Coordinates of C-alpha atoms and ligand atoms in Angstrom, one line a residue:
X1 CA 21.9 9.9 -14.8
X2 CA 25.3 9.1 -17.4
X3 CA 25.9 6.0 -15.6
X4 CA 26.8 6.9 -12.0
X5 CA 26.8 4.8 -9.1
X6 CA 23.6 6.2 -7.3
X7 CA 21.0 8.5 -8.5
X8 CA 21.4 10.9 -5.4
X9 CA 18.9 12.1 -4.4
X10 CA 17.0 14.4 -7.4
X11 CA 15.9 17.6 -5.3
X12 CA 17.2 19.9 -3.0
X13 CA 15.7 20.5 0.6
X14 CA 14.4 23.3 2.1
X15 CA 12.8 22.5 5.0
X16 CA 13.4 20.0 7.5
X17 CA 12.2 18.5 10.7
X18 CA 14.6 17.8 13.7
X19 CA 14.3 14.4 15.3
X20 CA 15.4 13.6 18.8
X21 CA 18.6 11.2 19.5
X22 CA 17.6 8.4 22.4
X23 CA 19.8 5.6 24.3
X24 CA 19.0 2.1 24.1
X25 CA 17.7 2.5 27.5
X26 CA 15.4 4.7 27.1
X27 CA 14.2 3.3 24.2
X28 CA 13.9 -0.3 25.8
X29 CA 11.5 1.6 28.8
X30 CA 9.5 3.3 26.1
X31 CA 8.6 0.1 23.6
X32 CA 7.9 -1.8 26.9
X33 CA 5.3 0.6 27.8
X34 CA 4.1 0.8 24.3
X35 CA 2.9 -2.8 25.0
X36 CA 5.7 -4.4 22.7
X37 CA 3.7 -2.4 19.9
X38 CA 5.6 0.2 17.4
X39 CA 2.2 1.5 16.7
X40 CA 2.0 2.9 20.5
X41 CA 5.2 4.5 20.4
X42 CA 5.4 8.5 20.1
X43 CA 6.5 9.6 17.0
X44 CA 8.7 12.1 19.4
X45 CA 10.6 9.3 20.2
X46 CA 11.2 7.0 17.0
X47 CA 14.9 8.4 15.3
X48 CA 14.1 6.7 11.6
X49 CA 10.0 6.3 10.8
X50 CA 9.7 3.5 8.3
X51 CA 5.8 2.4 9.7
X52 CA 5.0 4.2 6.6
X53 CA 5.2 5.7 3.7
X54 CA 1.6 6.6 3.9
X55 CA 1.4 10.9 4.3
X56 CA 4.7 10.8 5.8
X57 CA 6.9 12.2 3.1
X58 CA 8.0 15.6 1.9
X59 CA 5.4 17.4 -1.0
X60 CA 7.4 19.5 -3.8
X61 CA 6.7 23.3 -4.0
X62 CA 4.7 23.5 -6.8
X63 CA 2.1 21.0 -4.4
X64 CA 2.6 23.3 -1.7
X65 CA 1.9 26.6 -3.8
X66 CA -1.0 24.8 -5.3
X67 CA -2.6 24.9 -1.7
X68 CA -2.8 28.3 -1.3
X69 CA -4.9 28.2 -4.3
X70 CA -8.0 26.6 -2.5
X71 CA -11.5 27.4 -3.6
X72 CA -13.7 26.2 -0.1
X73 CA -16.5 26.5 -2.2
X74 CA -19.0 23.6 0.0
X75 CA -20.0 22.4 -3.8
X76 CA -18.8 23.0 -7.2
X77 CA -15.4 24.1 -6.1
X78 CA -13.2 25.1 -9.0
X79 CA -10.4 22.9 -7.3
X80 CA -12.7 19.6 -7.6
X81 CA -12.7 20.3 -11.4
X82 CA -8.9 21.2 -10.9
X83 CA -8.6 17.4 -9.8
X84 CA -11.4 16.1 -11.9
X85 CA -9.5 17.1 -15.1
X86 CA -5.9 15.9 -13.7
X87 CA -8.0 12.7 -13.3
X88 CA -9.5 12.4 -16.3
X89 CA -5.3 13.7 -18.4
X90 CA -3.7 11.1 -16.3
X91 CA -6.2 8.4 -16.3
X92 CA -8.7 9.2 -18.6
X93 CA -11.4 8.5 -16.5
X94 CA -14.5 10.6 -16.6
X95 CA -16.5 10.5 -13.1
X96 CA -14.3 11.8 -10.0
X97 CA -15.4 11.8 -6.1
X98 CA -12.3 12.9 -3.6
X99 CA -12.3 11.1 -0.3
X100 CA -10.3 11.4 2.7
X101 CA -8.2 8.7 2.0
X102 CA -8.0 5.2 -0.1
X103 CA -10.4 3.5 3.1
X104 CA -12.8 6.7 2.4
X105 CA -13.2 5.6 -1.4
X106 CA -13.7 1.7 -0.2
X107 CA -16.2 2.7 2.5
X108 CA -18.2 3.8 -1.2
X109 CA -17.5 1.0 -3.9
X110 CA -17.5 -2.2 -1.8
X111 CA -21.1 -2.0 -0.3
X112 CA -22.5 -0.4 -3.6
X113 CA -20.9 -2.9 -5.9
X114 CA -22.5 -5.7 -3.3
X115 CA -26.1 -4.5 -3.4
X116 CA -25.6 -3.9 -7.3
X117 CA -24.9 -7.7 -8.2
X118 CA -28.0 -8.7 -5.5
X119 CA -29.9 -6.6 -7.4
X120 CA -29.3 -7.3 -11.1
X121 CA -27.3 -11.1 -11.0
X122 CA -29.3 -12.6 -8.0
X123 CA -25.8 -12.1 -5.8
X124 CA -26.2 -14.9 -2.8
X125 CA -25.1 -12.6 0.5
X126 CA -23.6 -16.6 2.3
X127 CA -22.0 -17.0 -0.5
X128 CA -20.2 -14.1 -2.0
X129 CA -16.2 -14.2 -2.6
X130 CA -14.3 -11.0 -3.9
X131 CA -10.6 -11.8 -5.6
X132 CA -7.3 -9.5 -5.4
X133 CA -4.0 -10.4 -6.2
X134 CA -3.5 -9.4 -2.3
X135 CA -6.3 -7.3 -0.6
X136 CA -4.6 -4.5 1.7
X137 CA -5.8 -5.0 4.6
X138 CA -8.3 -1.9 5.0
X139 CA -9.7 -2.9 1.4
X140 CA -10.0 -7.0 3.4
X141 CA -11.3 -5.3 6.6
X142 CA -14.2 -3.3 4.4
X143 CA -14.8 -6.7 2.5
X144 CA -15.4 -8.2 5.6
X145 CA -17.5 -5.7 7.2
X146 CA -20.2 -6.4 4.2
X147 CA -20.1 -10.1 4.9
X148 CA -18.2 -10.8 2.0
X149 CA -15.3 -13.4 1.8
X150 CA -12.2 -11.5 0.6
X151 CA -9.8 -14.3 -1.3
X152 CA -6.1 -13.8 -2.8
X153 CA -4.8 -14.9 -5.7
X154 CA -1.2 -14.2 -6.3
X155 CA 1.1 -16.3 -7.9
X156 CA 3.4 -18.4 -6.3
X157 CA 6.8 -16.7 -6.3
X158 CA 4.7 -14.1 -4.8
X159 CA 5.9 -14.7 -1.1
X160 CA 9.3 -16.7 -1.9
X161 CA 11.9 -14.3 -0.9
X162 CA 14.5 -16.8 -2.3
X163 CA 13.1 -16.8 -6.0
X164 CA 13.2 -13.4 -8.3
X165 CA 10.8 -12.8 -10.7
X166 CA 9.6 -9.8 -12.9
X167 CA 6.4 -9.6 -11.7
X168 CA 5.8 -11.0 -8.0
X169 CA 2.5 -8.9 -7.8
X170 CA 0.4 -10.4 -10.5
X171 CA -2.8 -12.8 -10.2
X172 CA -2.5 -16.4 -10.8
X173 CA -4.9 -16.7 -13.9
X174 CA -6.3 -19.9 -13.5
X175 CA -7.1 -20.1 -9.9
X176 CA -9.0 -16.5 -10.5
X177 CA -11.6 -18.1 -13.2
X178 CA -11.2 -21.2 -11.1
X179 CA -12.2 -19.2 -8.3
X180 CA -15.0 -17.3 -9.9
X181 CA -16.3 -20.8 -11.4
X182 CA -16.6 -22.1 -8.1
X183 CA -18.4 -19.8 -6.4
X184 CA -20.5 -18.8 -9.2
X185 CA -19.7 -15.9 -11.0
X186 CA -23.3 -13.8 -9.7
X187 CA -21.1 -14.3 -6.4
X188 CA -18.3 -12.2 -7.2
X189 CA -19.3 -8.5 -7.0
X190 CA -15.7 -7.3 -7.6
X191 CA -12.0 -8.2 -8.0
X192 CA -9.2 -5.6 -6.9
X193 CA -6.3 -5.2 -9.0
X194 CA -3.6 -3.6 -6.2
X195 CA -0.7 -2.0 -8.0
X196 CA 2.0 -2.3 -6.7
X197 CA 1.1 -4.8 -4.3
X198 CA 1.4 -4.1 -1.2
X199 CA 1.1 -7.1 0.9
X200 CA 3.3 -9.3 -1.5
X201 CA 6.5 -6.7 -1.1
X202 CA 5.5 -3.9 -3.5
X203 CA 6.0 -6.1 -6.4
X204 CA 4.5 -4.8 -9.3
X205 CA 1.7 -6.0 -11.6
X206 CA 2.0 -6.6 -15.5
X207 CA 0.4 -4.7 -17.7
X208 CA -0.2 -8.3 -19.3
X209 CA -1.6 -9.5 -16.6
X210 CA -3.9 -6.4 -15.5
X211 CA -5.4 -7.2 -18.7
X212 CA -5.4 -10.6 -18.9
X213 CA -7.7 -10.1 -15.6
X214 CA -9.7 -7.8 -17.4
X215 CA -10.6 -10.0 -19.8
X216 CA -11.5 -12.5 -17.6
X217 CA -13.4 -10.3 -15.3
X218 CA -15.4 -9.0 -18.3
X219 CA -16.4 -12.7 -19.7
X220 CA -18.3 -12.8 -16.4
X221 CA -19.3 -9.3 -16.3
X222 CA -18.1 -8.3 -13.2
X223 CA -16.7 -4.8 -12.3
X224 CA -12.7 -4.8 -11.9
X225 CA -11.5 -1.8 -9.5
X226 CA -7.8 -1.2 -9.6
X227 CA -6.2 0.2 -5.8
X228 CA -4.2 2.5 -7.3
X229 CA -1.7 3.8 -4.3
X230 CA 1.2 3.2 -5.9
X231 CA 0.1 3.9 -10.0
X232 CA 3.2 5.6 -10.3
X233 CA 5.9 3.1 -9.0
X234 CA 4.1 -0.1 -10.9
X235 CA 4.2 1.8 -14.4
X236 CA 8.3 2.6 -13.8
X237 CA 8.8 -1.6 -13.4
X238 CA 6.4 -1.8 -16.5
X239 CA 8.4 0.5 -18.2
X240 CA 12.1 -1.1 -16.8
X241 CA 10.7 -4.9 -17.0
X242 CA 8.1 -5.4 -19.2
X243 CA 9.3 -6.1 -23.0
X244 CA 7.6 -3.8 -25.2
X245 CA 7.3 -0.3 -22.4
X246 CA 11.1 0.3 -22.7
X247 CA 10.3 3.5 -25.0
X248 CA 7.5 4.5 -23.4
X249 CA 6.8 7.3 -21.0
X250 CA 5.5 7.0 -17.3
X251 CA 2.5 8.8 -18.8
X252 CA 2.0 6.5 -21.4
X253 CA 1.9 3.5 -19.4
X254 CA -0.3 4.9 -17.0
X255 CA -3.3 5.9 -19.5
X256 CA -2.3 2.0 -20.7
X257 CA -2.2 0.4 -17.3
X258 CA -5.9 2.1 -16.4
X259 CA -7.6 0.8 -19.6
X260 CA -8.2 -2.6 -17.5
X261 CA -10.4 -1.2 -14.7
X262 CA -13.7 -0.2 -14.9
X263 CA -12.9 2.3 -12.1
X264 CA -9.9 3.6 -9.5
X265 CA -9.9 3.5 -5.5
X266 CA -6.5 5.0 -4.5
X267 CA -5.1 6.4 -1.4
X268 CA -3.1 9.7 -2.5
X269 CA -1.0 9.6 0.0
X270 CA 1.3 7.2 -1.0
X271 CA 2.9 8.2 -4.9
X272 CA 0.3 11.4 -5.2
X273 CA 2.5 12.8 -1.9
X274 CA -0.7 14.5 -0.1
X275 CA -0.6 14.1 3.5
X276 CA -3.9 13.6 3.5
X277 CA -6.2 12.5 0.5
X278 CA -8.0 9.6 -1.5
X279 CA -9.9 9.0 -4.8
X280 CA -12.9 7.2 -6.5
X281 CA -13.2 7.5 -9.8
X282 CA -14.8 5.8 -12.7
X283 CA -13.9 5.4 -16.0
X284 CA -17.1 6.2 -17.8
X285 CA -20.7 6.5 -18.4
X286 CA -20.7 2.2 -18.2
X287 CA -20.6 3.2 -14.4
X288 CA -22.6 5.7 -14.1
X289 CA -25.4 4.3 -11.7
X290 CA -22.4 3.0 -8.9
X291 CA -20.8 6.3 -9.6
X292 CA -24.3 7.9 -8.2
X293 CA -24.8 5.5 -5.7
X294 CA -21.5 6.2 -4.6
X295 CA -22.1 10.0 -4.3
X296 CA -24.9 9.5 -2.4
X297 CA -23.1 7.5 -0.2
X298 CA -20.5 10.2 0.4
X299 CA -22.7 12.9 1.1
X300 CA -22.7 11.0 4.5
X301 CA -19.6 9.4 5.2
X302 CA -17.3 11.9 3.9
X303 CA -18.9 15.2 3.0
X304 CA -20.5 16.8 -0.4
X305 CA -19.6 15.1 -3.5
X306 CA -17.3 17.9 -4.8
X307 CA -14.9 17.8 -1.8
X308 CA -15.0 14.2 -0.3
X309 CA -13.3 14.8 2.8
X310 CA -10.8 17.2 1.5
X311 CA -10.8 21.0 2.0
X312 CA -10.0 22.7 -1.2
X313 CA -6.7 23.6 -0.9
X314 CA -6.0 19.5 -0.7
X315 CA -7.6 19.0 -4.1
X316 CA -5.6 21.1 -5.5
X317 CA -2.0 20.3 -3.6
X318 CA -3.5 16.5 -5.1
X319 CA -4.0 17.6 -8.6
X320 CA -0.5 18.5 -8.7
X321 CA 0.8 15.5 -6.4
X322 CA -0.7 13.3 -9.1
X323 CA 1.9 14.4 -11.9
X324 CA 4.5 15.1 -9.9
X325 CA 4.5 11.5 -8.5
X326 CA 5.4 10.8 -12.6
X327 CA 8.3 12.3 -13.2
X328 CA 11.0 10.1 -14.4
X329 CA 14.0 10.7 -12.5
X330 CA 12.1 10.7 -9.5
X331 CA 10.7 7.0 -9.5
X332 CA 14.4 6.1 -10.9
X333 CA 16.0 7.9 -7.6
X334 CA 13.1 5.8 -5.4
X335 CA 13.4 2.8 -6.3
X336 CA 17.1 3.2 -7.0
X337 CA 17.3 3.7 -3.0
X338 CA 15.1 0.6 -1.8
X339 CA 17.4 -1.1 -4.1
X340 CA 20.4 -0.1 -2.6
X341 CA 18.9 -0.9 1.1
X342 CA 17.9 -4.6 -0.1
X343 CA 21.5 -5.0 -1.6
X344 CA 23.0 -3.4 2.0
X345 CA 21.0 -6.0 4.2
X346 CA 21.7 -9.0 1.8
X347 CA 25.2 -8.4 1.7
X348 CA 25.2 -8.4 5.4
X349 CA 23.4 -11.7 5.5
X350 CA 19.8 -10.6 6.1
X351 CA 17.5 -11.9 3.3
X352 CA 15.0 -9.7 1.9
X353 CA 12.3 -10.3 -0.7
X354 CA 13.2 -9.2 -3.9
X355 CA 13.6 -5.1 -3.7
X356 CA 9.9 -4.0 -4.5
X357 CA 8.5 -0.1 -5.2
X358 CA 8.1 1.6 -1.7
X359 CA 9.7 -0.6 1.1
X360 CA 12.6 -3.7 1.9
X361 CA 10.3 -6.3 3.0
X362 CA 12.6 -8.4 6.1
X363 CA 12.5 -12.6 6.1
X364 CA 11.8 -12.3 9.7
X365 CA 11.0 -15.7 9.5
X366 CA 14.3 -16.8 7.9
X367 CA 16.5 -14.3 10.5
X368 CA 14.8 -15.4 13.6
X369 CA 14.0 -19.3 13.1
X370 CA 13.8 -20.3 16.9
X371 CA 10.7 -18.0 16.9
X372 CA 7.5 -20.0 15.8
X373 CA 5.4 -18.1 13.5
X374 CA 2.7 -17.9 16.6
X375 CA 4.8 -15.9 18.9
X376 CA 5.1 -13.0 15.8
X377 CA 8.9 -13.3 14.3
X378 CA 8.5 -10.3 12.3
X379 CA 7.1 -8.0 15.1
X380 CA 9.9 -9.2 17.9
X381 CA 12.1 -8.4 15.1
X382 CA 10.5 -4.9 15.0
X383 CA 10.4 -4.3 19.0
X384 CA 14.4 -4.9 18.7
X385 CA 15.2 -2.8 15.8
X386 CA 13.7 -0.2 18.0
X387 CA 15.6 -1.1 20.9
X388 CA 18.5 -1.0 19.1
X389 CA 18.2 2.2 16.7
X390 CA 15.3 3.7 16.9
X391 CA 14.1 2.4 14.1
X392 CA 10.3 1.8 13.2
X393 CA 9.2 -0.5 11.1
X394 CA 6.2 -3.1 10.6
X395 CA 5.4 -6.7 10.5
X396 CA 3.6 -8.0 7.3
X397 CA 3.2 -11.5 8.6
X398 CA 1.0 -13.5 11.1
X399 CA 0.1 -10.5 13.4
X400 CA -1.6 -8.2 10.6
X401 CA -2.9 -11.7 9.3
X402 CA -5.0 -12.2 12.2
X403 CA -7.2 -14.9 13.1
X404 CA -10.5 -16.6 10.8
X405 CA -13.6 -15.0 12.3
X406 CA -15.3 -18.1 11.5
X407 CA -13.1 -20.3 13.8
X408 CA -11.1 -18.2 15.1
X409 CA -7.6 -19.7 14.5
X410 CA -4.9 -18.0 13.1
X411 CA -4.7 -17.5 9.6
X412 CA -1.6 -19.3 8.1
X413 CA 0.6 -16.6 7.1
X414 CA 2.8 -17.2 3.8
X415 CA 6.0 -15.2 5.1
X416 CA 6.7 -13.5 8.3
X417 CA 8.3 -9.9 6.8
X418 CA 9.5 -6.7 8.2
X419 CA 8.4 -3.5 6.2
X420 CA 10.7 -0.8 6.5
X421 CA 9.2 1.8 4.4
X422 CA 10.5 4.5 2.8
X423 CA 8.5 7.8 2.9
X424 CA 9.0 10.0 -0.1
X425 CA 12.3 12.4 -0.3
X426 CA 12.5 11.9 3.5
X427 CA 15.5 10.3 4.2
X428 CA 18.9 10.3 2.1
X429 CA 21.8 7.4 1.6
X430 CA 23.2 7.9 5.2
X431 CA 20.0 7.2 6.8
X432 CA 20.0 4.1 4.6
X433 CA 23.6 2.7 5.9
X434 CA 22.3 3.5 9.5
X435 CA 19.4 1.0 9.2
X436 CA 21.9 -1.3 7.5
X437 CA 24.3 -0.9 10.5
X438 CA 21.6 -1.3 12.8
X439 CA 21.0 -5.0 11.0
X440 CA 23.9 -6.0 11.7
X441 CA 24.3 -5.3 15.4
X442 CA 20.7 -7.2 15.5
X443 CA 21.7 -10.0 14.1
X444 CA 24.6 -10.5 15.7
X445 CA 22.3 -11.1 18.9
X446 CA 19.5 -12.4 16.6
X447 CA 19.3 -16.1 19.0
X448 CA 18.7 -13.6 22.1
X449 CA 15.6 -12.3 20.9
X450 CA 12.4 -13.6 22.2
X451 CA 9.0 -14.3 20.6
X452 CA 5.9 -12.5 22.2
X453 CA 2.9 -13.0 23.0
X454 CA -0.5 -10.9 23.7
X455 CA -1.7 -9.4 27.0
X456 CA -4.2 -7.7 24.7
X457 CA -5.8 -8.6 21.8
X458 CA -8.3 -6.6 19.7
X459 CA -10.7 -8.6 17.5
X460 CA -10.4 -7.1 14.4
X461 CA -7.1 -5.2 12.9
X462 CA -5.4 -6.5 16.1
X463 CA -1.5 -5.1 15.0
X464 CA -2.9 -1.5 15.6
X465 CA -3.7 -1.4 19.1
X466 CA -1.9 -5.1 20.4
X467 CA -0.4 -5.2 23.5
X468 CA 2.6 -8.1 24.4
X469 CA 4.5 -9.5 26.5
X470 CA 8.2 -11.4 25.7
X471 CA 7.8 -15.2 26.0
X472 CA 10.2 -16.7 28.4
Ligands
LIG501 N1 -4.7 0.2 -0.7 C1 -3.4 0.0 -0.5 C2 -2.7 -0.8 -1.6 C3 -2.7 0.6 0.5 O1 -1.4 0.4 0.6 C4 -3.5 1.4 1.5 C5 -2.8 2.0 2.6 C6 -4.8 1.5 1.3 C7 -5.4 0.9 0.2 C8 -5.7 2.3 2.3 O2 -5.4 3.7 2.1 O3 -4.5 4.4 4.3 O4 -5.2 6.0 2.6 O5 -6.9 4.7 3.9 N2 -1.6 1.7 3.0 C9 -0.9 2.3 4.1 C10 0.4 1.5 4.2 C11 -1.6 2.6 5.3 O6 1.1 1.7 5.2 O7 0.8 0.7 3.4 P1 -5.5 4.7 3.3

């Protein structure tokens, strides 16, 4: 907006939620109980929430009016077509199925694209590999489960918090077709595109490079699904970075971006702004039988094919959430205020990777180097941040990594980060120089801090429920 410093924020608020102030004693008791774990705390209890900003930000009003406008029809609701035809404008994809969430919609594709390849490429079950820029880790986890070996390939600026680069999001090419080669292509039942991606920092994706994997993925016929939670905030970097999108619309880039899938998992509740919601749609009639399959997958896992797991008044506070989540000066305000946190916590000393869409991603590993990437930098960093402000945030490093459940040792992890991520219209500038504050004051006592290590530790997607101890 005509050159000012900062976008404030682009909306006024009208409701608002009253948190609790804490002292750094009773914070200290509570994180200790909580096993050394941020995930265990009570929300009660946490000043600033950056775990997330999955369903925890604020919906506009024309979402919220668009709830009361629910048909809870159990089939053919008028508010699936509602969200059916918001899918098919904004995407232009023809087959929709609502889900509960984005791991409701993966629960359907992965084992259905799996048993599709055995069934028409002669798919080997010991040997099967899916490829994703970076898989999020309930899209790895459902991977997994079907046996399949879930393998990244991002580029390698990707996790190098000291380089920038347009694009920190996209696939390495060549070691994708390498990939594929290797294994055999009948081995690959799918490849994820995630825009942004998550794991790497919320760097974006190329529209370039979305299709450049396309192409590939279609030489070898094999089905590319785009994880779409963040469609809106990877189409604004298209449109600010990407030569060639400088005149075009959020819109426009979207309908573009989405030509180079064959269909779209997404968890709405990230730029869509539902507090609860997920989609799996595909593109056309080329996908009809998974589309099926998938339906009658959903009738048991997350209800009748017209409602997912959604009531209706969801579907239609979703069809709405999925335009609003466009709108220009919106994503420009967004990502205008993870820039200005990034800048606040470099200039203090604390380096960041480059500012992504939806979160600052902390170098843990470059703030606390007397902590050895075993004993969880990134989460000892978290436990303190608490300590010291109340602050939640989450470690993107070794912990969420986990170990190969093959051999059991920990996977090498490519950076120990903090997330601290911003929910939607949430919190405003002032929260932002608290954090930064709060930074300081940690690492001014950064050599004090202590690595950690587990009293309990779950087998699989050990960060959620992990209990530790400080190592002495
Ligand atoms: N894909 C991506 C890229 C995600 O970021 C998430 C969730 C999912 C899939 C799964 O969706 O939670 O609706 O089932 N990410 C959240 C986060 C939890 O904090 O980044 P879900």
């Amino acid at each position: 907006m005509d050159n000012y410093k900062h976008l404030p924020e682009p909306f006024r608020v009208r409701v608002v939620e009253p948190v609790k102030t804490t002292t750094e004693e009773y914070r200290k008791e509570k994180i200790e109980k909580a096993g050394m774990n941020p995930f265990l705390l009570d929300s009660e209890d946490v000043f600033i929430d950056l775990l997330t900003d999955s369903g925890t930000g604020a919906i506009t009003q024309s979402m919220q009016a668009a709830m009361l406008m629910g048909d809870e029809a159990y089939s053919g609701s008028r508010s699936y077509y509602a969200l059916a035809n918001a899918v098919k404008k904004i995407f232009d994809y023809d087959l929709t199925i609502p889900t509960h969430q984005g791991r409701g919609a993966e629960q359907l594709y992965i084992p259905v694209l799996i048993a599709k390849r055995e069934k028409e490429k002669g798919l080997d079950r010991d040997k099967m590999v899916a490829f994703s820029n970076y898989f999020f880790d309930t899209t790895q986890g459902h991977t997994q489960v079907n046996c399949c070996v879930a393998k990244n390939v991002y580029v390698e600026e990707a996790f190098d918090t000291s380089t920038h680069a347009d694009f920190k999001g996209n696939f390495d090419l060549d070691k994708l077709e390498q990939g594929i080669l290797e294994v055999g292509p009948k081995n690959v039942p799918y490849i994820i595109s995630t825009i942004t991606c998550n794991s790497a920092g919320g760097q974006p994706v190329s529209i370039a490079n979305l299709k450049a994997v396309y192409e590939i993925a279609q030489r070898y016929d094999i089905p590319v699904i785009m994880d779409s939670a963040r469609y809106a905030e990877n189409a604004y970097f298209i449109q600010q970075r990407e030569p060639g999108y400088q005149d075009w619309s959020i819109e426009d880039i979207t309908l573009e971006t989405y030509k180079y899938a064959d269909a779209l998992a997404m968890s709405a509740k990230k730029d869509a702004m539902v507090q609860m919601g997920g989609l799996m749609c595909f593109k056309n009639e080329s996908m009809f039988e998974v589309y099926t399959e998938c339906r009658t997958l959903c009738v048991v896992q997350e209800g009748f094919p017209t409602y997912g797991g959604l009531e209706g008044g969801a579907m239609e506070r979703l069809a709405v959430g999925l335009y609003e989540a466009m709108r220009q000066e919106w994503l420009e305000y967004r990502i205008g205020q993870i820039e200005y946190l990034v800048s606040g916590l470099e200039s203090i000393g604390v380096v960041c990777q480059q500012a992504g869409g939806h979160a600052a991603f902390v170098d843990a590993g470059k703030l606390l180097p007397h902590i050895p990437s075993d004993q969880f930098p990134a989460h000892a960093l978290a436990c303190e941040l608490y300590k010291v402000a109340g602050i939640r945030a989450v470690e993107i490093g070794s912990m969420l990594l986990g170990r190969d459940p093959a051999t059991g040792k920990q996977h090498p992890c490519p950076a120990e980060l903090l997330r601290l991520t911003i929910p939607r219209a949430t919190y405003t500038q002032t929260h932002m120089d608290f954090v930064i504050e709060a930074f300081e004051r940690v690492k001014n006592n950064a050599e004090n801090i202590k690595g950690l290590e587990f009293t309990y530790e779950p087998k699989v997607l050990r960060h959620f429920t992990a209990r530790l101890k400080e190592v002495n």
